[in-house]
């Protein structure tokens, strides 16, 4: 998904899309290359422009998409569950000012795997950078979904962690 790029690209000197699923990386690459078969993100770009107080005209959308494509560097493989300390494709080890991690932490099979993944990701962040996690957190009100679907593949979501568990994992990672 390029959704994260919609909001971060104004400040970005570069954007690396790291993803476990090849189909996701391929889809991002297609969009970056302006392939006509790529998913059409124009309605999301338009909404983002409207949130910014702009009209979201066709010209504004095209200009924003051009700028977004200009900061794009690569779509690379990343596996936060690997036994190796190298979670991201060689040549892209960082450091990064922002790591936005959406959905992947929910795939951790145990809390120990989750804390190990947070520690690995923290090693990719610059001294002044930050890690943004988008994941399900158990609360009394929540109903955590049980799978994450990418194309025809359904990944089982196994981790159920509390807010305090996330905070503790960040502390253990030195963040």
XYZ file of N, CA, C and O in Angstrom:
700
model
N 0.832 -1.184 0.000
C 0.000 0.000 0.000
C 0.875 1.245 0.000
O 1.934 1.277 0.618
N 0.423 2.258 -0.663
C 1.141 3.530 -0.647
C 0.487 4.526 0.306
O 0.866 5.696 0.337
N -0.485 4.081 1.087
C -1.199 4.994 1.971
C -0.270 5.758 2.903
O -0.471 6.948 3.136
N 0.737 5.121 3.447
C 1.642 5.820 4.356
C 2.395 6.929 3.639
O 2.653 7.981 4.208
N 2.726 6.696 2.402
C 3.456 7.685 1.625
C 2.620 8.941 1.392
O 3.157 10.039 1.281
N 1.295 8.804 1.365
C 0.417 9.956 1.159
C 0.672 11.055 2.183
O 0.583 12.238 1.873
N 0.964 10.667 3.411
C 1.092 11.636 4.485
C 2.540 11.985 4.831
O 2.794 13.048 5.358
N 3.481 11.097 4.540
C 4.866 11.326 4.930
C 5.731 11.935 3.836
O 6.793 12.451 4.105
N 5.296 11.894 2.595
C 6.211 12.193 1.508
C 6.682 13.638 1.469
O 7.751 13.922 0.963
N 5.919 14.590 2.014
C 6.346 15.988 1.980
C 7.690 16.180 2.674
O 8.493 17.009 2.271
N 7.926 15.426 3.717
C 9.166 15.542 4.484
C 10.210 14.517 4.063
O 11.348 14.584 4.492
N 9.822 13.582 3.227
C 10.715 12.466 2.893
C 11.726 12.847 1.815
O 11.390 13.466 0.814
N 12.959 12.464 2.062
C 13.998 12.554 1.030
C 14.006 11.256 0.233
O 14.496 11.208 -0.875
N 13.481 10.223 0.845
C 13.417 8.925 0.196
C 12.417 8.043 0.912
O 12.138 8.239 2.097
N 11.872 7.086 0.174
C 10.891 6.164 0.726
C 11.232 4.767 0.248
O 11.381 4.533 -0.953
N 11.393 3.860 1.197
C 11.632 2.455 0.884
C 10.435 1.671 1.402
O 10.111 1.743 2.586
N 9.794 0.952 0.510
C 8.650 0.120 0.894
C 9.185 -1.284 1.172
O 9.661 -1.956 0.266
N 9.130 -1.706 2.423
C 9.588 -3.040 2.806
C 8.378 -3.883 3.157
O 7.519 -3.461 3.930
N 8.309 -5.080 2.577
C 7.129 -5.912 2.757
C 7.514 -7.375 2.615
O 8.380 -7.721 1.817
N 6.866 -8.231 3.381
C 7.090 -9.665 3.280
C 6.445 -10.238 2.018
O 7.022 -11.066 1.324
N 5.239 -9.773 1.706
C 4.467 -10.340 0.600
C 4.928 -9.791 -0.745
O 4.845 -8.588 -0.993
N 5.386 -10.689 -1.603
C 5.845 -10.284 -2.933
C 4.739 -9.588 -3.712
O 4.992 -8.614 -4.425
N 3.518 -10.062 -3.567
C 2.412 -9.439 -4.304
C 2.242 -7.969 -3.908
O 1.944 -7.132 -4.756
N 2.455 -7.643 -2.641
C 2.379 -6.244 -2.205
C 3.517 -5.429 -2.810
O 3.305 -4.314 -3.292
N 4.738 -5.986 -2.765
C 5.882 -5.268 -3.340
C 5.682 -5.053 -4.834
O 5.954 -3.970 -5.356
N 5.189 -6.070 -5.520
C 4.956 -5.968 -6.964
C 3.905 -4.900 -7.273
O 4.055 -4.135 -8.230
N 2.857 -4.855 -6.479
C 1.795 -3.868 -6.717
C 2.309 -2.448 -6.512
O 1.987 -1.548 -7.295
N 3.118 -2.234 -5.483
C 3.712 -0.912 -5.261
C 4.619 -0.540 -6.424
O 4.579 0.586 -6.930
N 5.432 -1.489 -6.869
C 6.320 -1.223 -8.012
C 5.517 -0.841 -9.249
O 5.909 0.068 -9.992
N 4.410 -1.523 -9.479
C 3.573 -1.203 -10.645
C 3.058 0.237 -10.546
O 3.064 0.973 -11.532
N 2.636 0.639 -9.358
C 2.134 2.001 -9.191
C 3.260 3.012 -9.424
O 3.061 4.022 -10.106
N 4.426 2.737 -8.866
C 5.562 3.653 -9.013
C 5.921 3.828 -10.486
O 6.245 4.931 -10.925
N 5.842 2.756 -11.247
C 6.167 2.813 -12.683
C 5.004 3.344 -13.518
O 5.089 3.385 -14.737
N 3.916 3.734 -12.847
C 2.728 4.269 -13.512
C 2.121 3.255 -14.486
O 1.580 3.621 -15.529
N 2.213 1.993 -14.134
C 1.648 0.906 -14.937
C 0.122 1.026 -14.933
O -0.488 1.140 -13.861
N -0.510 1.012 -16.100
C -1.970 1.161 -16.143
C -2.732 0.032 -15.446
O -3.909 0.194 -15.130
N -2.076 -1.103 -15.183
C -2.751 -2.211 -14.491
C -2.623 -2.107 -12.972
O -3.185 -2.928 -12.250
N -1.892 -1.105 -12.482
C -1.714 -0.930 -11.038
C -3.011 -0.462 -10.396
O -3.869 0.148 -11.050
N -3.134 -0.732 -9.109
C -4.281 -0.243 -8.348
C -4.348 1.278 -8.487
O -3.333 1.962 -8.425
N -5.528 1.812 -8.647
C -5.714 3.254 -8.809
C -5.935 3.901 -7.437
O -6.979 3.715 -6.816
N -4.952 4.662 -6.986
C -4.993 5.295 -5.676
C -5.556 6.713 -5.728
O -5.575 7.413 -4.716
N -6.011 7.154 -6.891
C -6.425 8.550 -7.070
C -7.481 9.007 -6.061
O -7.416 10.124 -5.555
N -8.452 8.149 -5.734
C -9.481 8.603 -4.788
C -8.884 8.851 -3.403
O -9.318 9.754 -2.689
N -7.860 8.080 -3.021
C -7.205 8.280 -1.731
C -6.327 9.529 -1.756
O -6.260 10.269 -0.775
N -5.659 9.745 -2.879
C -4.840 10.953 -3.038
C -5.752 12.176 -2.981
O -5.429 13.175 -2.326
N -6.892 12.104 -3.641
C -7.865 13.208 -3.631
C -8.335 13.489 -2.206
O -8.362 14.647 -1.766
N -8.694 12.443 -1.458
C -9.118 12.620 -0.061
C -8.025 13.262 0.777
O -8.288 14.148 1.594
N -6.796 12.813 0.576
C -5.669 13.375 1.318
C -5.524 14.863 1.006
O -5.335 15.682 1.910
N -5.615 15.218 -0.257
C -5.534 16.627 -0.652
C -6.670 17.430 -0.006
O -6.458 18.553 0.466
N -7.850 16.863 0.046
C -8.976 17.549 0.674
C -8.753 17.726 2.168
O -9.094 18.771 2.733
N -8.149 16.725 2.830
C -7.799 16.866 4.251
C -6.816 18.012 4.451
O -6.808 18.661 5.486
N -5.988 18.232 3.439
C -4.992 19.306 3.487
C -5.599 20.662 3.131
O -4.895 21.664 3.067
N -6.904 20.702 2.849
C -7.574 21.946 2.532
C -7.524 22.335 1.066
O -7.843 23.472 0.706
N -7.138 21.410 0.211
C -7.081 21.670 -1.229
C -8.317 21.088 -1.894
O -9.048 20.289 -1.315
N -8.536 21.475 -3.139
C -9.726 21.027 -3.865
C -9.645 19.559 -4.271
O -10.648 18.877 -4.355
N -8.434 19.066 -4.515
C -8.291 17.683 -4.986
C -8.562 17.582 -6.469
O -9.070 16.559 -6.936
N -8.191 18.631 -7.204
C -8.399 18.636 -8.654
C -7.512 17.591 -9.314
O -6.542 17.095 -8.718
N -7.825 17.268 -10.544
C -7.036 16.290 -11.296
C -5.570 16.718 -11.381
O -4.670 15.899 -11.240
N -5.331 18.006 -11.579
C -3.952 18.517 -11.657
C -3.235 18.354 -10.326
O -2.058 17.979 -10.287
N -3.926 18.641 -9.218
C -3.325 18.490 -7.891
C -3.008 17.022 -7.609
O -1.958 16.703 -7.047
N -3.925 16.139 -7.979
C -3.715 14.703 -7.779
C -2.497 14.240 -8.568
O -1.617 13.552 -8.036
N -2.410 14.618 -9.835
C -1.279 14.224 -10.671
C 0.033 14.773 -10.122
O 1.040 14.065 -10.102
N 0.025 16.025 -9.641
C 1.243 16.623 -9.079
C 1.677 15.881 -7.817
O 2.870 15.602 -7.626
N 0.712 15.538 -6.957
C 1.041 14.814 -5.710
C 1.582 13.424 -6.047
O 2.575 12.984 -5.462
N 0.959 12.733 -6.991
C 1.439 11.401 -7.368
C 2.848 11.482 -7.972
O 3.691 10.633 -7.674
N 3.117 12.494 -8.791
C 4.475 12.663 -9.360
C 5.498 12.853 -8.251
O 6.557 12.244 -8.254
N 5.179 13.710 -7.289
C 6.108 13.974 -6.170
C 6.304 12.703 -5.338
O 7.411 12.391 -4.932
N 5.213 11.973 -5.103
C 5.330 10.727 -4.336
C 6.254 9.745 -5.058
O 7.113 9.130 -4.436
N 6.073 9.617 -6.349
C 6.926 8.705 -7.123
C 8.390 9.159 -7.103
O 9.297 8.337 -7.141
N 8.613 10.465 -7.027
C 9.987 10.984 -7.067
C 10.794 10.636 -5.819
O 12.018 10.568 -5.878
N 10.139 10.427 -4.666
C 10.872 10.091 -3.444
C 11.000 8.584 -3.239
O 11.720 8.127 -2.355
N 10.316 7.815 -4.074
C 10.343 6.361 -3.948
C 11.710 5.813 -4.338
O 12.261 6.148 -5.375
N 12.287 4.963 -3.498
C 13.601 4.369 -3.761
C 13.518 2.902 -4.167
O 14.213 2.477 -5.075
N 12.713 2.119 -3.454
C 12.674 0.678 -3.728
C 11.520 0.020 -2.988
O 11.022 0.553 -2.004
N 11.139 -1.153 -3.476
C 10.217 -2.040 -2.765
C 11.018 -3.306 -2.480
O 11.408 -4.017 -3.401
N 11.298 -3.560 -1.204
C 12.235 -4.622 -0.835
C 11.599 -5.627 0.119
O 10.616 -5.328 0.797
N 12.204 -6.803 0.182
C 11.755 -7.876 1.060
C 12.115 -7.558 2.510
O 13.200 -7.049 2.811
N 11.196 -7.870 3.411
C 11.418 -7.695 4.845
C 10.708 -8.830 5.573
O 9.571 -9.177 5.238
N 11.388 -9.418 6.561
C 10.787 -10.498 7.357
C 11.145 -10.277 8.813
O 12.263 -10.587 9.236
N 10.208 -9.748 9.580
C 10.477 -9.457 10.988
C 10.545 -10.712 11.841
O 11.002 -10.668 12.975
N 10.097 -11.846 11.300
C 10.096 -13.088 12.078
C 11.315 -13.962 11.818
O 11.443 -15.024 12.410
N 12.211 -13.515 10.966
C 13.388 -14.306 10.653
C 14.239 -14.538 11.898
O 14.274 -13.704 12.800
N 14.905 -15.676 11.917
C 15.834 -15.972 13.014
C 17.075 -15.087 12.906
O 17.725 -14.791 13.887
N 17.376 -14.670 11.689
C 18.531 -13.820 11.424
C 18.304 -12.429 11.996
O 17.175 -11.985 12.166
N 19.397 -11.726 12.254
C 19.276 -10.343 12.702
C 18.998 -9.415 11.520
O 18.631 -8.263 11.700
N 19.167 -9.927 10.305
C 18.935 -9.128 9.105
C 17.486 -9.296 8.664
O 17.119 -10.273 8.028
N 16.660 -8.323 9.004
C 15.238 -8.424 8.703
C 14.876 -7.832 7.341
O 13.821 -8.137 6.799
N 15.748 -7.006 6.796
C 15.448 -6.312 5.550
C 16.509 -6.648 4.508
O 17.648 -6.970 4.851
N 16.111 -6.590 3.266
C 16.995 -6.895 2.139
C 18.311 -6.111 2.245
O 18.311 -4.930 2.597
N 19.416 -6.801 1.953
C 20.738 -6.162 2.010
C 20.774 -4.899 1.155
O 20.214 -4.848 0.088
N 21.469 -3.899 1.697
C 21.574 -2.623 1.017
C 20.540 -1.613 1.490
O 20.604 -0.441 1.146
N 19.593 -2.077 2.300
C 18.521 -1.198 2.787
C 18.399 -1.264 4.310
O 17.309 -1.113 4.858
N 19.511 -1.452 4.993
C 19.501 -1.648 6.437
C 19.300 -0.361 7.229
O 19.276 -0.383 8.438
N 19.161 0.758 6.566
C 18.918 2.014 7.271
C 20.188 2.787 7.528
O 21.195 2.514 6.887
N 20.174 3.717 8.425
C 19.072 4.002 9.348
C 17.955 4.805 8.686
O 18.178 5.539 7.737
N 16.760 4.644 9.248
C 15.569 5.323 8.762
C 15.050 6.291 9.817
O 15.146 6.024 11.007
N 14.483 7.397 9.364
C 13.880 8.363 10.275
C 12.519 7.884 10.752
O 12.098 8.196 11.860
N 11.824 7.143 9.898
C 10.500 6.623 10.244
C 10.394 5.181 9.749
O 10.748 4.894 8.610
N 9.936 4.316 10.616
C 9.541 2.976 10.199
C 8.076 2.847 10.576
O 7.693 2.988 11.741
N 7.271 2.645 9.561
C 5.840 2.469 9.748
C 5.544 1.003 9.496
O 5.780 0.489 8.416
N 5.084 0.327 10.503
C 4.880 -1.115 10.442
C 3.386 -1.402 10.594
O 2.821 -1.214 11.664
N 2.765 -1.812 9.490
C 1.308 -2.018 9.489
C 0.970 -3.492 9.321
O 1.326 -4.104 8.324
N 0.311 -4.049 10.313
C -0.209 -5.400 10.199
C 0.776 -6.524 10.466
O 0.369 -7.617 10.837
N 2.067 -6.275 10.313
C 3.009 -7.398 10.407
C 3.257 -7.862 11.841
O 3.511 -9.036 12.063
N 3.158 -6.978 12.811
C 3.424 -7.397 14.194
C 2.374 -8.392 14.684
O 2.644 -9.224 15.530
N 1.163 -8.308 14.111
C 0.099 -9.239 14.485
C 0.430 -10.675 14.083
O -0.207 -11.614 14.544
N 1.395 -10.843 13.193
C 1.769 -12.180 12.730
C 2.746 -12.885 13.671
O 3.029 -14.069 13.499
N 3.261 -12.161 14.647
C 4.196 -12.780 15.597
C 3.486 -13.895 16.360
O 2.396 -13.684 16.906
N 4.094 -15.083 16.419
C 3.423 -16.213 17.064
C 3.394 -16.140 18.590
O 2.532 -16.743 19.222
N 4.347 -15.395 19.167
C 4.430 -15.298 20.623
C 4.834 -13.885 21.012
O 5.320 -13.103 20.186
N 4.673 -13.595 22.283
C 5.109 -12.289 22.776
C 6.624 -12.147 22.655
O 7.130 -11.079 22.310
N 7.368 -13.225 22.889
C 8.828 -13.176 22.745
C 9.226 -12.858 21.298
O 10.163 -12.096 21.059
N 8.510 -13.435 20.335
C 8.782 -13.126 18.921
C 8.465 -11.659 18.640
O 9.175 -10.989 17.880
N 7.412 -11.146 19.253
C 7.044 -9.742 19.098
C 8.148 -8.833 19.638
O 8.575 -7.888 18.963
N 8.626 -9.110 20.862
C 9.678 -8.259 21.435
C 10.962 -8.356 20.616
O 11.652 -7.354 20.434
N 11.271 -9.530 20.088
C 12.456 -9.685 19.230
C 12.297 -8.872 17.945
O 13.248 -8.223 17.481
N 11.095 -8.876 17.368
C 10.843 -8.109 16.141
C 10.963 -6.612 16.398
O 11.557 -5.881 15.593
N 10.442 -6.144 17.520
C 10.556 -4.721 17.865
C 12.018 -4.343 18.013
O 12.464 -3.305 17.516
N 12.800 -5.205 18.661
C 14.236 -4.929 18.834
C 14.943 -4.875 17.479
O 15.775 -4.000 17.238
N 14.623 -5.801 16.573
C 15.236 -5.791 15.239
C 14.887 -4.513 14.494
O 15.743 -3.895 13.863
N 13.629 -4.111 14.542
C 13.215 -2.887 13.862
C 13.878 -1.660 14.481
O 14.261 -0.728 13.761
N 14.033 -1.662 15.799
C 14.667 -0.510 16.453
C 16.103 -0.318 15.973
O 16.599 0.808 15.939
N 16.751 -1.408 15.553
C 18.106 -1.317 15.031
C 18.193 -0.680 13.646
O 19.281 -0.345 13.178
N 17.051 -0.481 12.995
C 17.014 0.139 11.669
C 16.691 1.638 11.741
O 16.689 2.325 10.726
N 16.419 2.139 12.938
C 15.957 3.518 13.113
C 17.126 4.428 13.462
O 17.987 4.085 14.262
N 17.108 5.631 12.871
C 18.137 6.630 13.180
C 17.978 7.104 14.629
O 16.938 6.869 15.263
N 18.996 7.793 15.131
C 18.970 8.271 16.516
C 17.754 9.140 16.825
O 17.248 9.120 17.930
N 17.301 9.912 15.858
C 16.163 10.804 16.079
C 14.898 10.272 15.411
O 13.906 10.967 15.321
N 14.917 9.026 14.949
C 13.783 8.456 14.245
C 12.753 7.851 15.173
O 12.919 7.835 16.388
N 11.684 7.357 14.557
C 10.648 6.721 15.376
C 10.021 5.547 14.649
O 10.101 5.422 13.439
N 9.414 4.686 15.456
C 8.736 3.492 14.986
C 7.241 3.671 15.218
O 6.813 3.952 16.332
N 6.464 3.545 14.150
C 5.014 3.621 14.276
C 4.451 2.240 13.990
O 4.631 1.702 12.905
N 3.796 1.665 14.985
C 3.202 0.340 14.855
C 1.699 0.463 14.656
O 1.020 1.146 15.419
N 1.195 -0.201 13.636
C -0.245 -0.303 13.438
C -0.588 -1.772 13.629
O -0.163 -2.624 12.850
N -1.308 -2.045 14.703
C -1.594 -3.437 15.036
C -2.803 -3.509 15.950
O -3.203 -2.510 16.538
N -3.349 -4.687 16.055
C -4.444 -4.897 16.982
C -3.904 -4.984 18.402
O -2.883 -5.611 18.650
N -4.555 -4.313 19.324
C -4.176 -4.377 20.733
C -5.403 -4.854 21.492
O -6.509 -4.336 21.285
N -5.211 -5.849 22.328
C -6.327 -6.389 23.106
C -6.804 -5.370 24.141
O -6.011 -4.829 24.915
N -8.095 -5.135 24.134
C -8.750 -4.347 25.172
C -10.063 -5.055 25.467
O -10.475 -5.955 24.739
N -10.732 -4.622 26.501
C -12.020 -5.247 26.809
C -13.034 -4.991 25.701
O -13.911 -5.799 25.462
N -12.891 -3.865 24.993
C -13.860 -3.500 23.957
C -13.509 -4.086 22.593
O -14.323 -4.078 21.687
N -12.275 -4.545 22.399
C -11.850 -4.917 21.047
C -12.239 -6.339 20.679
O -12.413 -7.196 21.518
N -12.336 -6.511 19.411
C -12.567 -7.823 18.843
C -11.494 -8.006 17.771
O -11.643 -7.529 16.652
N -10.390 -8.617 18.125
C -9.257 -8.748 17.225
C -9.611 -9.700 16.087
O -10.118 -10.796 16.307
N -9.324 -9.262 14.862
C -9.563 -10.135 13.705
C -8.586 -11.305 13.763
O -7.571 -11.242 14.443
N -8.880 -12.377 13.047
C -8.058 -13.579 13.164
C -7.185 -13.855 11.948
O -6.414 -14.803 11.944
N -7.288 -13.029 10.900
C -6.435 -13.248 9.738
C -6.217 -11.944 8.983
O -6.992 -10.992 9.100
N -5.141 -11.931 8.224
C -4.767 -10.804 7.371
C -4.623 -11.377 5.977
O -3.852 -12.309 5.764
N -5.401 -10.873 5.029
C -5.439 -11.457 3.693
C -4.679 -10.573 2.709
O -4.899 -9.359 2.643
N -3.767 -11.198 1.953
C -3.035 -10.539 0.879
C -3.260 -11.382 -0.370
O -2.775 -12.505 -0.464
N -4.039 -10.840 -1.292
C -4.369 -11.611 -2.487
C -5.144 -12.855 -2.094
O -6.175 -12.780 -1.436
N -4.606 -14.011 -2.475
C -5.248 -15.284 -2.149
C -4.686 -15.932 -0.886
O -5.093 -17.027 -0.523
N -3.744 -15.265 -0.231
C -3.087 -15.839 0.943
C -3.646 -15.209 2.210
O -3.694 -13.990 2.350
N -4.073 -16.055 3.149
C -4.556 -15.591 4.448
C -3.502 -15.930 5.502
O -3.147 -17.093 5.675
N -2.995 -14.908 6.168
C -2.007 -15.095 7.238
C -2.750 -15.099 8.569
O -3.543 -14.198 8.849
N -2.485 -16.108 9.382
C -3.129 -16.202 10.693
C -2.544 -15.141 11.620
O -1.331 -14.995 11.728
N -3.416 -14.389 12.271
C -2.982 -13.407 13.258
C -3.004 -14.093 14.611
O -4.053 -14.461 15.105
N -1.817 -14.268 15.164
C -1.706 -15.088 16.356
C -1.445 -14.292 17.622
O -1.701 -14.755 18.709
N -0.888 -13.114 17.475
C -0.484 -12.360 18.656
C -1.649 -11.543 19.207
O -2.350 -10.864 18.468
N -1.847 -11.647 20.474
C -2.805 -10.792 21.170
C -2.021 -10.157 22.307
O -1.635 -10.819 23.251
N -1.767 -8.874 22.176
C -0.931 -8.166 23.138
C -1.694 -6.942 23.647
O -2.504 -6.363 22.933
N -1.422 -6.583 24.884
C -2.055 -5.411 25.484
C -1.200 -4.173 25.240
O -0.037 -4.267 24.832
N -1.780 -3.030 25.522
C -1.046 -1.765 25.425
C 0.204 -1.820 26.302
O 1.292 -1.416 25.878
N 0.079 -2.339 27.524
C 1.235 -2.439 28.429
C 2.296 -3.371 27.846
O 3.491 -3.135 28.013
N 1.865 -4.421 27.148
C 2.813 -5.331 26.513
C 3.599 -4.650 25.404
O 4.806 -4.894 25.234
N 2.927 -3.791 24.641
C 3.611 -3.030 23.589
C 4.620 -2.083 24.219
O 5.781 -2.003 23.787
N 4.208 -1.376 25.249
C 5.103 -0.425 25.920
C 6.324 -1.144 26.484
O 7.453 -0.680 26.360
N 6.127 -2.313 27.075
C 7.238 -3.086 27.629
C 8.180 -3.550 26.523
O 9.408 -3.499 26.674
N 7.664 -3.983 25.394
C 8.509 -4.414 24.269
C 9.347 -3.244 23.759
O 10.540 -3.402 23.457
N 8.752 -2.068 23.674
C 9.506 -0.870 23.256
C 10.605 -0.543 24.267
O 11.713 -0.180 23.896
N 10.282 -0.670 25.544
C 11.284 -0.410 26.598
C 12.438 -1.392 26.483
O 13.605 -1.011 26.528
N 12.122 -2.668 26.286
C 13.158 -3.694 26.152
C 14.047 -3.470 24.928
O 15.207 -3.852 24.916
N 13.492 -2.837 23.897
C 14.245 -2.529 22.684
C 15.049 -1.248 22.818
O 15.763 -0.856 21.903
N 14.933 -0.591 23.960
C 15.681 0.653 24.190
C 15.049 1.875 23.581
O 15.724 2.869 23.315
N 13.758 1.798 23.386
C 13.081 2.937 22.734
C 12.315 3.763 23.752
O 11.524 3.503 24.440
